[in-house]
Short mmCIF file of C-alpha atoms (C1' of nucleotides) in Angstrom, two decimals:
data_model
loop_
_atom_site.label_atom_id
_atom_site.label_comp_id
_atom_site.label_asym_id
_atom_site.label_seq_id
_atom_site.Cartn_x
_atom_site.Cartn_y
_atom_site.Cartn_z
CA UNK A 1 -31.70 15.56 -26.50
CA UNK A 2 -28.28 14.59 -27.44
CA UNK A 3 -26.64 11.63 -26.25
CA UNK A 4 -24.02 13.52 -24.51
CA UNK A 5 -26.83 14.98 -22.41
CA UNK A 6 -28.02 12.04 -22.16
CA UNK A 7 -25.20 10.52 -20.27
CA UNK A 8 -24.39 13.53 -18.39
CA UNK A 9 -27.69 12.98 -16.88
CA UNK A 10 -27.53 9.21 -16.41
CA UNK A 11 -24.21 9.76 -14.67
CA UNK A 12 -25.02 12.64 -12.19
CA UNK A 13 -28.35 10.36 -11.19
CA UNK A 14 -25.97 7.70 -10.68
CA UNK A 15 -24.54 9.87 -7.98
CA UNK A 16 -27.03 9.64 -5.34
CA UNK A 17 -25.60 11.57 -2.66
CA UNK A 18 -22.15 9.84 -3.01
CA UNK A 19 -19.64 11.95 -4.50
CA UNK A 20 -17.73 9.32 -5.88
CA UNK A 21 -18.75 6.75 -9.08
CA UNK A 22 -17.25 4.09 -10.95
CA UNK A 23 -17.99 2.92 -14.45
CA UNK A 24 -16.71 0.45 -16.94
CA UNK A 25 -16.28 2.33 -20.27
CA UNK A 26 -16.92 -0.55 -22.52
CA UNK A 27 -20.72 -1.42 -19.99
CA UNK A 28 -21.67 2.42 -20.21
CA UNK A 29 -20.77 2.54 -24.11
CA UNK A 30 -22.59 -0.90 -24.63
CA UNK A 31 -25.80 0.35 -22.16
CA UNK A 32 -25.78 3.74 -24.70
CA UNK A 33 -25.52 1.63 -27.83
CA UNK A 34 -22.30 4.30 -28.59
CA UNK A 35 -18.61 3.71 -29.15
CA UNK A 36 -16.94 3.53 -26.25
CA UNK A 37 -14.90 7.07 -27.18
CA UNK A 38 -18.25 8.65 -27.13
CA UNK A 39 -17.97 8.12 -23.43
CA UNK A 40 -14.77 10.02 -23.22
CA UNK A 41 -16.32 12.48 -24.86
CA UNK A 42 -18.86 12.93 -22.16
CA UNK A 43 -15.85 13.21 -19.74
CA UNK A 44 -13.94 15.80 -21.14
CA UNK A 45 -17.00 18.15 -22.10
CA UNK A 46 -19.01 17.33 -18.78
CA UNK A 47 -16.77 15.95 -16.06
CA UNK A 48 -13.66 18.50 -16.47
CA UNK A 49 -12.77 20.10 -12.52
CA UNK A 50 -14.15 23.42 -14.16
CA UNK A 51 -17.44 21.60 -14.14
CA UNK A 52 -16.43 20.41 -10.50
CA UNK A 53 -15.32 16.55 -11.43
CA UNK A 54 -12.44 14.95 -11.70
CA UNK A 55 -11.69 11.50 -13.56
CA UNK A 56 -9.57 9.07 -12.82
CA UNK A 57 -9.18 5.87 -14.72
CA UNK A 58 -7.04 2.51 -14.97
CA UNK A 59 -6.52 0.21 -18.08
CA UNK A 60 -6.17 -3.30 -18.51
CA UNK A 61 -7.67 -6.00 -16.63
CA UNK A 62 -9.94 -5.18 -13.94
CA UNK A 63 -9.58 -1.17 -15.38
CA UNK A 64 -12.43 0.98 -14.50
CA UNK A 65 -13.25 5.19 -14.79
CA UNK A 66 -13.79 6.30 -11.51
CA UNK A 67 -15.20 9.99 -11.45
CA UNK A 68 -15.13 12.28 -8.08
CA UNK A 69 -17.01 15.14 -7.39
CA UNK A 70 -15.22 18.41 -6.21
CA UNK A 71 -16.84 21.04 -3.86
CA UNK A 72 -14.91 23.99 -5.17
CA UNK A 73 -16.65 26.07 -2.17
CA UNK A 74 -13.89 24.57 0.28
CA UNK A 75 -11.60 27.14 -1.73
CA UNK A 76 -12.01 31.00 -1.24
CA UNK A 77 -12.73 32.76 -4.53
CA UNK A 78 -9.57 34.55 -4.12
CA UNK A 79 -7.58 31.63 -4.75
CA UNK A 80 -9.53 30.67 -7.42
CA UNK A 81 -9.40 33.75 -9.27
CA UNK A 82 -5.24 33.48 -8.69
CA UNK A 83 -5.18 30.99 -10.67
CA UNK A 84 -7.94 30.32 -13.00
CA UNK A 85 -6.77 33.74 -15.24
CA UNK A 86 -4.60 32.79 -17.55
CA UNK A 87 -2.96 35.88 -17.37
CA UNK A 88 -0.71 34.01 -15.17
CA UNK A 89 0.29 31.19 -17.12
CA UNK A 90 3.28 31.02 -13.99
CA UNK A 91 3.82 31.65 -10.79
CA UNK A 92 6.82 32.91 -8.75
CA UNK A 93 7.63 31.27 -5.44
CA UNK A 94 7.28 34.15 -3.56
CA UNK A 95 4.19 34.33 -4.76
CA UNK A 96 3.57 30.41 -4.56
CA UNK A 97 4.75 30.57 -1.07
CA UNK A 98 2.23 33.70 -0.03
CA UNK A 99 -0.28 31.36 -1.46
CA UNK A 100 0.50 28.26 0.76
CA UNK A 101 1.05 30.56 3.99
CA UNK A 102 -2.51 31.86 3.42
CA UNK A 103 -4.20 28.33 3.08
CA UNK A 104 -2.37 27.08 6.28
CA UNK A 105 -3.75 30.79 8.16
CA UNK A 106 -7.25 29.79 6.59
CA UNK A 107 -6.82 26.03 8.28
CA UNK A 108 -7.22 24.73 4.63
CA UNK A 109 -3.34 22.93 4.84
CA UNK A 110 -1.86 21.68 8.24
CA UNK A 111 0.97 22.89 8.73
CA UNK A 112 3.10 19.53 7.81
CA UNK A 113 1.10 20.00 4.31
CA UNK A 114 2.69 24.02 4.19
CA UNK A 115 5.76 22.52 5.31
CA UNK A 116 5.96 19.37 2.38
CA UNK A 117 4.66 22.28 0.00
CA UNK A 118 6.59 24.47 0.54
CA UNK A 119 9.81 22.33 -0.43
CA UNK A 120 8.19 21.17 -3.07
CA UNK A 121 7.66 24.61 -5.16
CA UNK A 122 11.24 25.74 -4.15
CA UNK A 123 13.20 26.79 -6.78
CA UNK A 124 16.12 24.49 -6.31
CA UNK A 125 13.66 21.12 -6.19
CA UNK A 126 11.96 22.48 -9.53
CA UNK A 127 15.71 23.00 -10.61
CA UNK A 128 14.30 24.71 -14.47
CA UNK A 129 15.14 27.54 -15.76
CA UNK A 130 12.56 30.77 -15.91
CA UNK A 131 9.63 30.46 -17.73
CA UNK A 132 8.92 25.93 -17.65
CA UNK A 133 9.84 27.09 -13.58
CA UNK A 134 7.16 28.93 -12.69
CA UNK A 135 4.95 27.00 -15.19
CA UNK A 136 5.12 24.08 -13.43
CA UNK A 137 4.90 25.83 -10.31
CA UNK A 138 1.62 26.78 -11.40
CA UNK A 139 0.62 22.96 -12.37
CA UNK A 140 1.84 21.84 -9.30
CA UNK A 141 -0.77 24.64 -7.35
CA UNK A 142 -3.95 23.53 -9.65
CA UNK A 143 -3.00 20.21 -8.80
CA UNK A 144 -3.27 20.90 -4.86
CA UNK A 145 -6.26 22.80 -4.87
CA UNK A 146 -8.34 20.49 -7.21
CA UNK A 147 -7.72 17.71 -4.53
CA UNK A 148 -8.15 20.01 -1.56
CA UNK A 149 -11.63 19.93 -3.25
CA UNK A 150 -11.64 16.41 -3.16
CA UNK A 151 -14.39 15.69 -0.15
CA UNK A 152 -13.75 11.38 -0.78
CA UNK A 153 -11.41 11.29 1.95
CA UNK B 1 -11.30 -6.40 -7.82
CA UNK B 2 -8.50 -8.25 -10.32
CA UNK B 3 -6.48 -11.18 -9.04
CA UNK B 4 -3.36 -9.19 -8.97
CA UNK B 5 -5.31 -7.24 -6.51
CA UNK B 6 -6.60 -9.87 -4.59
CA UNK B 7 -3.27 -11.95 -3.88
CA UNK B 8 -1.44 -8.52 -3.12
CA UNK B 9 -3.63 -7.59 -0.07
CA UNK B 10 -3.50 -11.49 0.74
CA UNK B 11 0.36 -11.39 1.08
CA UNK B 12 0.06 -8.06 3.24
CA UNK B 13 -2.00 -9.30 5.79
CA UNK B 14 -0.19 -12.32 6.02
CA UNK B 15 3.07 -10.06 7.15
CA UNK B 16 1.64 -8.82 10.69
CA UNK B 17 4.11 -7.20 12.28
CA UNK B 18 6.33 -9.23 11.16
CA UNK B 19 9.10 -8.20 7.88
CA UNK B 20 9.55 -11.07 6.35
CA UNK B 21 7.25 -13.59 5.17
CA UNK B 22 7.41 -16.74 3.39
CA UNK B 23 5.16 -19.39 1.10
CA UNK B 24 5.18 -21.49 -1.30
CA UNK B 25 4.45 -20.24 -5.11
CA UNK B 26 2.65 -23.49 -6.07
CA UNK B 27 0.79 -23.43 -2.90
CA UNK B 28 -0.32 -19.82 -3.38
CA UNK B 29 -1.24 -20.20 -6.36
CA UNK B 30 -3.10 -23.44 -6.13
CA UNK B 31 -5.19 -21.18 -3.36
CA UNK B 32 -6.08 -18.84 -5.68
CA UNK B 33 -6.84 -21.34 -8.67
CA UNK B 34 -4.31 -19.79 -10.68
CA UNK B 35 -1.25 -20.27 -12.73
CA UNK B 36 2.21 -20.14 -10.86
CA UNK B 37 3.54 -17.48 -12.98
CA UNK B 38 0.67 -15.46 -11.50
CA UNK B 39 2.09 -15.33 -8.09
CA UNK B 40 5.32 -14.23 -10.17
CA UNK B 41 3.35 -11.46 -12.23
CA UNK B 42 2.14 -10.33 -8.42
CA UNK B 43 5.70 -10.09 -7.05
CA UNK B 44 7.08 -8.06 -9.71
CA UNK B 45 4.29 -5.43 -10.18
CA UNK B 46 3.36 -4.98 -6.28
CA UNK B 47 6.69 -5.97 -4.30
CA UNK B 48 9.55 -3.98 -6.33
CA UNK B 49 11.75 -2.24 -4.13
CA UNK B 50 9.79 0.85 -5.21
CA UNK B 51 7.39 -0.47 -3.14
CA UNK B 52 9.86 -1.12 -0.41
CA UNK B 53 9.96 -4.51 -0.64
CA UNK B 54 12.33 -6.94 -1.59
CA UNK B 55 12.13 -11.01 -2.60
CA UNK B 56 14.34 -13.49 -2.57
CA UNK B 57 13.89 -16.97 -3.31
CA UNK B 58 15.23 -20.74 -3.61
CA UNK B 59 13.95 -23.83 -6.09
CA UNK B 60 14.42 -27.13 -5.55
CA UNK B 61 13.33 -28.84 -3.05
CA UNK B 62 11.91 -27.04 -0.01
CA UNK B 63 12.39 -23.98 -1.86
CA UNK B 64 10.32 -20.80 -1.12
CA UNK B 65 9.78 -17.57 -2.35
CA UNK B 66 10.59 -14.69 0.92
CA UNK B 67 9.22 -11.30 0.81
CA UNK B 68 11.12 -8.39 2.94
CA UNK B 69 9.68 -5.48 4.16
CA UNK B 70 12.44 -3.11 3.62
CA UNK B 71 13.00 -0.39 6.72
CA UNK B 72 12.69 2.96 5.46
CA UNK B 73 16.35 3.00 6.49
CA UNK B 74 17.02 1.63 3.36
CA UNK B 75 14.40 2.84 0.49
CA UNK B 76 15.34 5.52 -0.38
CA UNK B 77 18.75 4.45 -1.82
CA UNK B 78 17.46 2.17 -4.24
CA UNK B 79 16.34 5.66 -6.07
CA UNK B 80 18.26 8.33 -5.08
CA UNK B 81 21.09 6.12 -5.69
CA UNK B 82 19.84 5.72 -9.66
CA UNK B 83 20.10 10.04 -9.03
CA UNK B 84 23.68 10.16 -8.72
CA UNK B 85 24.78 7.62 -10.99
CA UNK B 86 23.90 8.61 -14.64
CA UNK B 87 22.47 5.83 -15.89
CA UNK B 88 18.58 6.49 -14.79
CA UNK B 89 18.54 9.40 -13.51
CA UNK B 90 14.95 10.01 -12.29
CA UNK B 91 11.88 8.27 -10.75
CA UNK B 92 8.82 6.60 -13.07
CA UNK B 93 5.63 8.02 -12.18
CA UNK B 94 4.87 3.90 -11.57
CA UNK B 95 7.62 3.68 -8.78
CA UNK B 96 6.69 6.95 -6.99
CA UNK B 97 3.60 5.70 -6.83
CA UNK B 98 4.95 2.41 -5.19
CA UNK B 99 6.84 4.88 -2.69
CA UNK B 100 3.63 6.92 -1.76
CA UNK B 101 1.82 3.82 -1.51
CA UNK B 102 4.20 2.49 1.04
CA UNK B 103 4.37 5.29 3.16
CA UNK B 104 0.80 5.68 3.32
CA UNK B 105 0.17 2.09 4.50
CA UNK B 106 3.47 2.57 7.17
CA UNK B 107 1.03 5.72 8.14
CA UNK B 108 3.48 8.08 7.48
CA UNK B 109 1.46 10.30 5.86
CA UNK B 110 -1.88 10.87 5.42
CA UNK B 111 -4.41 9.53 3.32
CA UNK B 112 -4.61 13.53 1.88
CA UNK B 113 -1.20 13.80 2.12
CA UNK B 114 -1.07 10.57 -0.40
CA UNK B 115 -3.56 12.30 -2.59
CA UNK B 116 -1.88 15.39 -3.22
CA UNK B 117 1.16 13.99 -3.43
CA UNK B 118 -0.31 11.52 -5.82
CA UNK B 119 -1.76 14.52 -7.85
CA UNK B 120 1.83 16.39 -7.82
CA UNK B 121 3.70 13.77 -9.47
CA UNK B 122 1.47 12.87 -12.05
CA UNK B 123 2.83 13.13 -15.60
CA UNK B 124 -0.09 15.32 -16.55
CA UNK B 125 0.99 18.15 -14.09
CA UNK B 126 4.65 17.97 -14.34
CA UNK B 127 3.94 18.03 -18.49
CA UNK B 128 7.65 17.84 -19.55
CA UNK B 129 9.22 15.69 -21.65
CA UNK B 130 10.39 12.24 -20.31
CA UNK B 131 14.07 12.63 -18.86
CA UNK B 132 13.34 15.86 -17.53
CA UNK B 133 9.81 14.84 -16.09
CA UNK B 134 11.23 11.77 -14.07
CA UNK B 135 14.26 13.86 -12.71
CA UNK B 136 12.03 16.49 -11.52
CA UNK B 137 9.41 13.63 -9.60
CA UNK B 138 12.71 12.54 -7.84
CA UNK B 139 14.14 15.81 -6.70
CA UNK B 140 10.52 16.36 -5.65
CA UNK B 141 10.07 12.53 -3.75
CA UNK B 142 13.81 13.85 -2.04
CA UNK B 143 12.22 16.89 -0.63
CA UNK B 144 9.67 15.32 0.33
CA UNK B 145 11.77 12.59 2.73
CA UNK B 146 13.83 15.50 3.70
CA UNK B 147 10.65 17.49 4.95
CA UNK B 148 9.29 14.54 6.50
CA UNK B 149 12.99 14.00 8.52
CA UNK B 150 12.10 17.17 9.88
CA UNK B 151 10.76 16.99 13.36
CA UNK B 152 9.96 20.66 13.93
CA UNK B 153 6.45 20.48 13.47
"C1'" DC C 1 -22.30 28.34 -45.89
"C1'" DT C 2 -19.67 28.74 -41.86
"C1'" DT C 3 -18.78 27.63 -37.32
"C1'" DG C 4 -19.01 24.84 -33.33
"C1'" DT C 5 -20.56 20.47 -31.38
"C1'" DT C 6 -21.35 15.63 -31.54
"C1'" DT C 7 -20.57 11.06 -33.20
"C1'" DT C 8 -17.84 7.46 -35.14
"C1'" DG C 9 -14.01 4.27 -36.12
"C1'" DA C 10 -9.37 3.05 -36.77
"C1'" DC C 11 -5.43 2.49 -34.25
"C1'" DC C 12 -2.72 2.63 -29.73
"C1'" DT C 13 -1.20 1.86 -24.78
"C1'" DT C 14 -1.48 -0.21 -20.43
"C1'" DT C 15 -2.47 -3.92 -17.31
"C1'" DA C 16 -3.62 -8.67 -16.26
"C1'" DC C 17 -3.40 -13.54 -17.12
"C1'" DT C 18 -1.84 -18.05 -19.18
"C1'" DG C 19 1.04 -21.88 -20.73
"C1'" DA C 20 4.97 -23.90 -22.64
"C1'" DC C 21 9.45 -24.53 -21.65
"C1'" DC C 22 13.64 -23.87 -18.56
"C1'" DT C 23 16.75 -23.97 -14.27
"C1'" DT C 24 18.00 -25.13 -9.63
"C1'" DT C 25 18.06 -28.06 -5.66
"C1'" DT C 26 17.45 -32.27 -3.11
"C1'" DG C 27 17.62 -36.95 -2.40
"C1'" DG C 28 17.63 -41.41 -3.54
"C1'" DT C 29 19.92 -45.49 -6.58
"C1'" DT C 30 23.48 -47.82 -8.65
"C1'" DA D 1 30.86 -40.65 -7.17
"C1'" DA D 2 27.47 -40.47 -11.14
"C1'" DC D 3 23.05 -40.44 -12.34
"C1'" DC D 4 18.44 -39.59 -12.35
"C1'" DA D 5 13.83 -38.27 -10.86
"C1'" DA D 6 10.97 -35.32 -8.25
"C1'" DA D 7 10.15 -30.94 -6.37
"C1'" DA D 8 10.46 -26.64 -6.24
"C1'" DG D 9 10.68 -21.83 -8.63
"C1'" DG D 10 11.77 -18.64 -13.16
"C1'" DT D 11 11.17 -16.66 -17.85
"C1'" DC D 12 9.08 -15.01 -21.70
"C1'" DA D 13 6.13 -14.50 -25.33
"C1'" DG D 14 1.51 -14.49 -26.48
"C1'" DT D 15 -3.42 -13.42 -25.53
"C1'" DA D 16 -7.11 -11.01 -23.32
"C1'" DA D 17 -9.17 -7.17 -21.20
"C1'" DA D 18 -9.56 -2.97 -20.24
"C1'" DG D 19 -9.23 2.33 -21.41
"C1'" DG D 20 -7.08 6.49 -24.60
"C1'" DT D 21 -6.30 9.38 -28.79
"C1'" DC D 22 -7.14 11.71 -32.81
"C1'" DA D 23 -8.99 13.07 -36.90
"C1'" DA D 24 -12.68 12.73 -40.05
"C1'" DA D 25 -17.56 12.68 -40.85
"C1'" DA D 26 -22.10 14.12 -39.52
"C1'" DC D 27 -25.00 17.34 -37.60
"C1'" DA D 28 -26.99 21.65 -35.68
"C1'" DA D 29 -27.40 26.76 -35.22
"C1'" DG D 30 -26.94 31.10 -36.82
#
DNA sequence: CTTGTTTTGACCTTTACTGACCTTTTGGTT
DNA sequence: AACCAAAAGGTCAGTAAAGGTCAAAACAAG
């Protein structure tokens, strides 16, 4: 088995039934007798939020690599599927906004949440012109519903 | 947990209720078996008016080192201000972070709310280049404030 | 033998900590 | 007053302690 695997597994035993862990790079790559990029290897082939992780990590002093496990389940396939194509590298606001009203119907968003979002993806906060707009529209969404799937809070 | 860390939630319990506080940095510093400049290191990474704080200080004899809460009154001119003049125009990822941080621990938002926020103004989702990427986190932090003003919901 | 995956290492960036040296303020001494 | 010493706090450059990136080499599968 590679050593990829290998850590994979080490790291989803390390688990337990918490869905949040934190390593030191440097310990893990020491422990494996690897580099220490071998470890971000592991993290960007096995720990991506397609794979239902996300990573989050700090340099310097006291840094650490603290991965969280998503439950995906908490959003409907619909929205998934919105987004996930990349046929739609963009999205409009009307379209953005359609999006928002039906996670606040589904009780996924409160509605201060809607509200906040809602200003947020306007066009005159985002202030770009045409395509970058809706681009980053789109960023902006993936980044809401990947922590929406965040169960460590 | 790093020192930093350590002497930062020290200093925040120590306020109370209260908005200003005041020691001494040898004092401090001799509590925490560090160096001085530590205690300075601390000030200017965690209590930048980012953070909403401000510090003022006198040496000498009897002299102190004062740390203001700043009223939310108040914040949001020390970077909406750098908007409007064209010096700076824009927000680091680093002081929005200060902001959220602040107005999580004031409770006015959400722990969630933080996240997502958090997640928003990442570099990695708005993926521009650097002076449009910090203009666009501050036209996003000023809808923000203007959706919390809003008492409708 | 070509293609995709894994492994490695050189080099980089960010964050935290330290120490030497500097400035300001106060208060006593002459 | 003028001076000086003690008692604060400030600055900055250097070091240490993390983690990140990228491309090349090695390996595995078809």
């Amino acid at each position: 088995m590679s050593l990829v695997t290998e850590i994979e597994k080490y790291l989803k035993k390390l688990f337990g039934n918490r869905d949040v862990i934190e390593v030191q790079r440097n310990e893990l790559a020491e422990f494996f007798n690897c580099v220490p990029s071998q470890i971000n290897y592991v993290l960007s082939t096995r720990f991506t939020p397609a794979h239902g992780y996300l990573v989050e990590s700090r340099r310097g002093g006291g840094g650490y690599v603290r991965i969280i496990k998503l439950s995906w389940n908490v959003i409907p396939q619909y929205f998934l599927k919105e987004l996930s194509e990349d046929v739609r590298p963009g999205i409009s606001q009307q379209d953005a906004e359609g999006v928002l009203k039906r996670l606040f119907e589904d009780e996924l968003i409160t509605n201060r949440e809607y509200n906040i979002l809602k200003a947020i993806m306007d066009r005159d906060t985002l202030a770009l012109n045409l395509p970058e707009r809706d681009m980053i529209r789109a960023r902006i969404m993936q980044a809401l519903f990947t922590t929406l799937c965040r169960d460590d809070f």
